[in-house]
XYZ file of C-alpha atoms in Angstrom:
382
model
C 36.969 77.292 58.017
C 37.007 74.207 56.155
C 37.014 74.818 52.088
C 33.664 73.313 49.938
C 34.377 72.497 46.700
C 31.187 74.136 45.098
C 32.771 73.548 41.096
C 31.252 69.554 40.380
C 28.298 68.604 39.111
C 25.541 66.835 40.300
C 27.109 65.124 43.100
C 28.597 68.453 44.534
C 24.881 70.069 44.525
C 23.121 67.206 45.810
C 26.314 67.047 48.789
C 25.083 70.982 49.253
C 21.242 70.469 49.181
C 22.223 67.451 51.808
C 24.061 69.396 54.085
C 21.315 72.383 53.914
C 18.224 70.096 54.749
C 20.192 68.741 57.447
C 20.965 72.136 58.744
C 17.624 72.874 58.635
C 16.171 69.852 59.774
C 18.476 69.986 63.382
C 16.835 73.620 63.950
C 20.341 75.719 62.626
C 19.969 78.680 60.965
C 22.773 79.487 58.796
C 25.908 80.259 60.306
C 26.130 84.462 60.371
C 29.741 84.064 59.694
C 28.788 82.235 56.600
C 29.446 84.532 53.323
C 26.463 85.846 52.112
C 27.127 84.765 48.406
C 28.061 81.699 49.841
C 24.239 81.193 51.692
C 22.666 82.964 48.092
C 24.293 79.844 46.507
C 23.168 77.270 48.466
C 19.445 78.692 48.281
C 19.524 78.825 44.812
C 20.711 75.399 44.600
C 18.490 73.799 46.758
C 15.102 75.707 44.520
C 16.944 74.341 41.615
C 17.209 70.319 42.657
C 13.455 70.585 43.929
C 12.056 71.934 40.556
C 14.587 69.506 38.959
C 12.863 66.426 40.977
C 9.406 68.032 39.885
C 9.806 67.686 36.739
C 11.332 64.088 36.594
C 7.951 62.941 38.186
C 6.119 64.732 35.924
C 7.659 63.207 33.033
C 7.566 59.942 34.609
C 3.567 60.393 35.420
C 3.047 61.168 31.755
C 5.019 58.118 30.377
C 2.654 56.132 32.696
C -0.188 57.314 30.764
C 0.653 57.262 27.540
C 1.579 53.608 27.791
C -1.719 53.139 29.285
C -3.133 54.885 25.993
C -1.282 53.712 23.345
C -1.638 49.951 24.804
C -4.482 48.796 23.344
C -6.614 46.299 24.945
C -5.657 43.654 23.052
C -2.319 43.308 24.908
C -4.538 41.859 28.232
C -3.466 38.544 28.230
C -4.980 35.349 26.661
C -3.918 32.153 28.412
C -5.031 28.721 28.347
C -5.973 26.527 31.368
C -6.009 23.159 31.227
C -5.810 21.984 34.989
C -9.265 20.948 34.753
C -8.625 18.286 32.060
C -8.252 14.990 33.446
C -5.898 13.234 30.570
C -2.369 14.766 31.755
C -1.359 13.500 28.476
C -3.721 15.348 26.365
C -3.456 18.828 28.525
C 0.289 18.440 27.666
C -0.442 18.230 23.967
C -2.720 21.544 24.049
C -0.593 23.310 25.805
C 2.221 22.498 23.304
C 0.094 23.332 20.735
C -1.137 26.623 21.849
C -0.081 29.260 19.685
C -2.385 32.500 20.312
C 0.456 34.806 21.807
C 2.104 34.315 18.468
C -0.944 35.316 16.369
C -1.519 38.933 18.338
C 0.422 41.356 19.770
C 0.132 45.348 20.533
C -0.297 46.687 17.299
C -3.264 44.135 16.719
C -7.132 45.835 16.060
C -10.029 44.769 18.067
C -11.765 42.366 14.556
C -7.868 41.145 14.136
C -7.699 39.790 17.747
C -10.961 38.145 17.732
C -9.952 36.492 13.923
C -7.195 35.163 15.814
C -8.973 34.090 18.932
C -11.507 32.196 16.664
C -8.672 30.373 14.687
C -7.040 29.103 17.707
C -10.350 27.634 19.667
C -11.090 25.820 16.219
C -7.627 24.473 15.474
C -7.835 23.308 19.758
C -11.637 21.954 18.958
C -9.422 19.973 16.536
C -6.769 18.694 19.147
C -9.342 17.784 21.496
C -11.404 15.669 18.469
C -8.034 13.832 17.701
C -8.126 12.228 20.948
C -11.858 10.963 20.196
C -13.770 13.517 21.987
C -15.614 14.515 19.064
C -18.278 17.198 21.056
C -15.017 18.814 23.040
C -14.717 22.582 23.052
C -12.810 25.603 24.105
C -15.372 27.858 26.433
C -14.182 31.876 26.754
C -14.027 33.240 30.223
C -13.204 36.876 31.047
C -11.728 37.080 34.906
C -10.433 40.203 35.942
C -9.151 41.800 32.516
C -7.631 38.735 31.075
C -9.363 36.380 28.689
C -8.854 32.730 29.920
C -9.828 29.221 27.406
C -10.703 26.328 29.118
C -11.306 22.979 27.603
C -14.606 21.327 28.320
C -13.855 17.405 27.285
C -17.251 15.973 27.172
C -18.350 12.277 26.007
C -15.037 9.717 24.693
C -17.267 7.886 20.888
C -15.866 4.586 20.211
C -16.357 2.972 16.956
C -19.529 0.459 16.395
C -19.072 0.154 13.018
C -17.062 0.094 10.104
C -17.498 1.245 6.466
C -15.233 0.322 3.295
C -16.268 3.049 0.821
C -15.282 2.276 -2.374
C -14.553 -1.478 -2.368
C -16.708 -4.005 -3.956
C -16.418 -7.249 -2.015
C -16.329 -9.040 -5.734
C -13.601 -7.437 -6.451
C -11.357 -9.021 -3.879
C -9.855 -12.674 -3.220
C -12.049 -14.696 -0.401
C -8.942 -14.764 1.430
C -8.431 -11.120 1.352
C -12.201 -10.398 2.227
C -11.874 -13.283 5.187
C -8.640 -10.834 6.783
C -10.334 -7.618 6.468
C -13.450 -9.118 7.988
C -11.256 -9.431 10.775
C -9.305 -6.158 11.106
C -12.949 -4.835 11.049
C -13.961 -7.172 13.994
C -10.937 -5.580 16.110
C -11.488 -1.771 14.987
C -14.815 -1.872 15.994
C -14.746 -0.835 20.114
C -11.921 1.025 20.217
C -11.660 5.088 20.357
C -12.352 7.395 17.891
C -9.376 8.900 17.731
C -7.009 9.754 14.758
C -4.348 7.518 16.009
C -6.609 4.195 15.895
C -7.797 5.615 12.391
C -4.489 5.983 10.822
C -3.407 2.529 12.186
C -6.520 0.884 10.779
C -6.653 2.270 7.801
C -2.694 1.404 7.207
C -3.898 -2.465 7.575
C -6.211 -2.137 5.556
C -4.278 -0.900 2.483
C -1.887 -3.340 3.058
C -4.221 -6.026 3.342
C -5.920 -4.846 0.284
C -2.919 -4.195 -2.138
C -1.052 -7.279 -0.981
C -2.886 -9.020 -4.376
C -3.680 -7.619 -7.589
C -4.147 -4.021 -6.425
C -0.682 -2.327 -5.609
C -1.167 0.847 -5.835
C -4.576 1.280 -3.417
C -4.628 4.285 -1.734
C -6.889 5.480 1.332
C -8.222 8.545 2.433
C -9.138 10.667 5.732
C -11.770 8.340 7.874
C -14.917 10.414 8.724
C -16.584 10.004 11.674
C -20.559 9.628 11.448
C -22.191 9.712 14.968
C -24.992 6.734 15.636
C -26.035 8.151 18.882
C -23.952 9.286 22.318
C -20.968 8.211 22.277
C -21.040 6.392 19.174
C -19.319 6.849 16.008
C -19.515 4.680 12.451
C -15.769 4.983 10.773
C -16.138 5.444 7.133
C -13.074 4.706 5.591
C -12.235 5.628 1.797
C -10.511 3.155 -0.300
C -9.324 3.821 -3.683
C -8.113 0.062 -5.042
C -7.020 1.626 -8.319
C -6.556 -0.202 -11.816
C -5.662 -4.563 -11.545
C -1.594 -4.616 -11.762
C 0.491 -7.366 -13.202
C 3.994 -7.756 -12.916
C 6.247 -6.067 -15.575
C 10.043 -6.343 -15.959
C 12.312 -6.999 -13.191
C 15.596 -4.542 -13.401
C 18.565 -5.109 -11.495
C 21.255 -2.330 -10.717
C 24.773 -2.334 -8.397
C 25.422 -5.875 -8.817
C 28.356 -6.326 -10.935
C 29.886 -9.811 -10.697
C 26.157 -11.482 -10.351
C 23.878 -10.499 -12.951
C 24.251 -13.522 -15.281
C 22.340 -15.478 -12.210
C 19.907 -13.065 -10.546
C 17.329 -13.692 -12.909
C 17.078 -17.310 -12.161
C 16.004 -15.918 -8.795
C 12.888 -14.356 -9.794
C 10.027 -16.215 -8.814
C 7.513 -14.786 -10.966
C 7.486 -13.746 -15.266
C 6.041 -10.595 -16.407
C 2.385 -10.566 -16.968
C 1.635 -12.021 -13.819
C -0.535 -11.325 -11.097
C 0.880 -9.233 -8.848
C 1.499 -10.178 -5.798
C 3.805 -9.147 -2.471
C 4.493 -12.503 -1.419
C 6.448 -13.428 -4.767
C 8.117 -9.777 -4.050
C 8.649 -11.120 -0.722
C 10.491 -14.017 -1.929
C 12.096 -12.129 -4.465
C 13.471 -10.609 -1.443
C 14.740 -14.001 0.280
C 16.258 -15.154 -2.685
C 18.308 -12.240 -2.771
C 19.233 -11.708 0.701
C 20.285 -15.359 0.703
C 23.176 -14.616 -1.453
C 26.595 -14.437 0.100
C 27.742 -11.282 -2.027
C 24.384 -9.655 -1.179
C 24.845 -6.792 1.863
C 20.950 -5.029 1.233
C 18.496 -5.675 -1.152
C 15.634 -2.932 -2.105
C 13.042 -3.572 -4.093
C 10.762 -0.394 -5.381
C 7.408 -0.976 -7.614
C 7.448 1.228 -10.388
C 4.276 3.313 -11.640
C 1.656 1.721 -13.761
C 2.714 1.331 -17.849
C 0.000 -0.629 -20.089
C -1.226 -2.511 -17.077
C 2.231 -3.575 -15.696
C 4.412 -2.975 -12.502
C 8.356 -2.422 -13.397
C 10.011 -3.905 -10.467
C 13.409 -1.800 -9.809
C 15.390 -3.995 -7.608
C 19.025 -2.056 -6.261
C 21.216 -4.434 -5.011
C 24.542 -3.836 -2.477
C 26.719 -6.290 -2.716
C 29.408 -7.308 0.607
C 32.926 -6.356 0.413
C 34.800 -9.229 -0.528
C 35.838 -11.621 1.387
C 39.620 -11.840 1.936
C 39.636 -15.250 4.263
C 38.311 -17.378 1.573
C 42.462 -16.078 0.193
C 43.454 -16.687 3.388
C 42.357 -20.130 4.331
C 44.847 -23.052 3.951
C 44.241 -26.459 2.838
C 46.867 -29.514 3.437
C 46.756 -29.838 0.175
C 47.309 -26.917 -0.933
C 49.741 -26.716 1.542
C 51.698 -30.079 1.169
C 51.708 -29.542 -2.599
C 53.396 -26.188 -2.317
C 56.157 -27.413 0.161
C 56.949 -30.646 -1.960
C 57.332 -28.252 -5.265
C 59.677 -26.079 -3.708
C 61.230 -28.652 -2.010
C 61.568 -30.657 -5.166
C 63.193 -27.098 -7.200
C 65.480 -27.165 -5.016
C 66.862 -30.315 -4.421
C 66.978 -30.812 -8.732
C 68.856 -27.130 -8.697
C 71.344 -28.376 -5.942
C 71.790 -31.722 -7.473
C 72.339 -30.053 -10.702
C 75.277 -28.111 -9.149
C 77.139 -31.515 -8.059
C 77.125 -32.796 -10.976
C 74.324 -35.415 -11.102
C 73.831 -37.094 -14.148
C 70.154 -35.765 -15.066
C 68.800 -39.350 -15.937
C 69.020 -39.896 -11.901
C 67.097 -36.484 -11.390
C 64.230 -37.194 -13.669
C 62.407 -39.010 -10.856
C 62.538 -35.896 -8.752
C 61.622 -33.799 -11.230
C 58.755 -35.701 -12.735
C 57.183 -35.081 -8.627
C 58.447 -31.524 -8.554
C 55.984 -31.067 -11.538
C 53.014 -33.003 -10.567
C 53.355 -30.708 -7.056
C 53.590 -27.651 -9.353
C 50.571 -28.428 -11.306
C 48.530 -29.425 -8.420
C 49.629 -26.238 -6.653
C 48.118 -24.122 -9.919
C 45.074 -25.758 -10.038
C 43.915 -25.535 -6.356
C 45.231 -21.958 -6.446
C 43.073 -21.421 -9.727
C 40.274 -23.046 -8.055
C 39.881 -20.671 -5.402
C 40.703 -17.616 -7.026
C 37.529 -18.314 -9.668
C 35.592 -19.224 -6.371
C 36.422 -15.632 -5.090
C 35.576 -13.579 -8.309
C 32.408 -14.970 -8.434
């Protein structure tokens, strides 16, 4: 009779409950040669594996529901579709900027969750009114235990009109009034969104602080609807105190700043103005020993602008060295030419009365020689 190892574990009990079920399964009763202890055994072992297996389930069936329990309802999902939407490019942003799974999670109450919810509709109300739909909202559906926000778009405003608050139109140059009349002219049609808001509103400054005011500063343009679809753009200007030009200070130039003040176009107590900064700017740049110029406007003091202007200046140029001139050239070669030919007559035994000829062009060579070379190193240091 073939041995059974009955010492293992597991594996040897469930090889035993196996071979029993099959046994019993073909219609075999156990074998009457079989030891009794033997069939005892296997009985036993088989009652023990069932009620094992019982009470695997049963912990498994009670796990089940306790995390049904303990997971509060606030962990049905929240998601946001925006398939409806027919701007690809805007469904993109509000998907990108959707960030209610962040704000919740399982341990959240029922008051916290809908905090949360309300937050992120708002801040997507906010999204959608970016892009000029100013009456867009976020509309709550419930569909089959999940909460799902869909965008509703409605009418695009465009701007028909244009408000400066807080400039007086006596304030400014007819010039200046003449190019704001027409940044106005090409505002007015165009979307309400924040992008054509911001850009608008950067003209404008800039138009506005190009003379006398340089410090004018704007503010956030509200949107006042004039019927469907229409929006006046009220845009807040703050033009600040009249500025003047104050001092001009220069800093990283070296080897230039005996002449950079005869550059500036303008004297303190000035107007102030960008185009003489501008040409400050030229001037500067026009330099050959000038690699970057920037120029910064300094904060108000008694009325006047400090003008910090930080100059980089090139490397030096090494090829102005390097560049030869035939007469440099010529001058050099004749003076060495001329040293020798006194040294060598020397060593025959020339009287020096026949030399002095030669020497007197070996010198005029040598002092042309030094003053060229002179010449261009004073041109290079400066």
């Amino acid at each position: 009779m073939p041995q059974i190892d009955l010492s293992g574990g597991v594996q040897s009990h469930n090889f035993v409950l196996y071979w029993a079920r099959i046994s019993e399964v073909a219609g075999h009763a156990w074998s009457p040669r079989m030891p009794h202890r033997l069939r005892r055994y296997l009985s036993e072992t088989a009652c023990k594996l069932e009620r094992m297996s019982l009470r695997r389930a049963r912990v498994l069936i009670v796990a089940a529901v306790w995390m049904a329990a303990v997971l509060p309802a606030a962990a049905q999902s929240v998601v946001l579709d925006t398939d409806g939407i027919s701007l690809p490019h805007l469904g993109s942003v509000l998907q990108q900027a959707y960030q209610l799974p962040l704000l919740i999670d399982a341990k959240s109450t029922a008051s916290k969750r809908q905090e949360a919810l309300a937050i992120e509709k708002a801040r997507l109300r906010g999204v959608i009114a970016d892009f000029g739909y100013l009456d867009g909202d976020i509309i709550e559906e419930h569909q089959a235990g999940k909460i799902v926000l869909r965008p509703k778009l409605g009418d695009l405003y465009r701007v028909t009109s244009v408000e400066l608050k807080g400039i007086r139109q006596s304030e400014l140059e007819r010039e200046v009034v003449d190019r704001l009349a027409a940044i106005i002219e090409e505002f007015v049609g165009q979307p309400a969104t924040t992008f054509v808001a911001e850009t608008f509103t950067r003209r404008i400054l800039q138009t506005v602080s190009a003379e006398d005011f340089a410090h004018a500063q704007g503010y956030k343009t509200e949107w006042v609807r004039k019927g469907t679809g229409m929006v006046s753009a009220v845009i807040g200007v703050d033009l600040g105190p009249r500025s003047r030009f104050g001092s001009v200070q220069f800093s990283g130039a070296l080897r230039m700043q005996s002449e950079l003040q005869r550059l500036v176009p303008f004297q303190p107590g000035e107007r102030y103005s960008a185009s003489r900064v501008e040409e400050l700017r030229r001037n500067l740049e026009a330099l050959q020993t000038v690699k970057s110029v920037n120029i910064a406007i300094g904060k108000d003091q008694d009325g006047l602008l400090p003008i910090d202007v930080r100059i980089r200046e090139a490397p030096a140029n090494l090829e102005a060295l390097r560049h030869t001139d035939p007469i440099d050239v010529g001058s050099g070669l004749v003076a060495m030419a001329g040293l020798l030919l006194v040294q060598v007559g020397t060593q025959a035994g020339i009287v020096r009365s026949r030399l002095r000829p030669l020497i007197w062009v070996t010198t005029a060579s040598l002092f042309v020689f030094a003053v060229l070379a002179t010449l261009r190193l004073a041109s290079f240091l400066a």
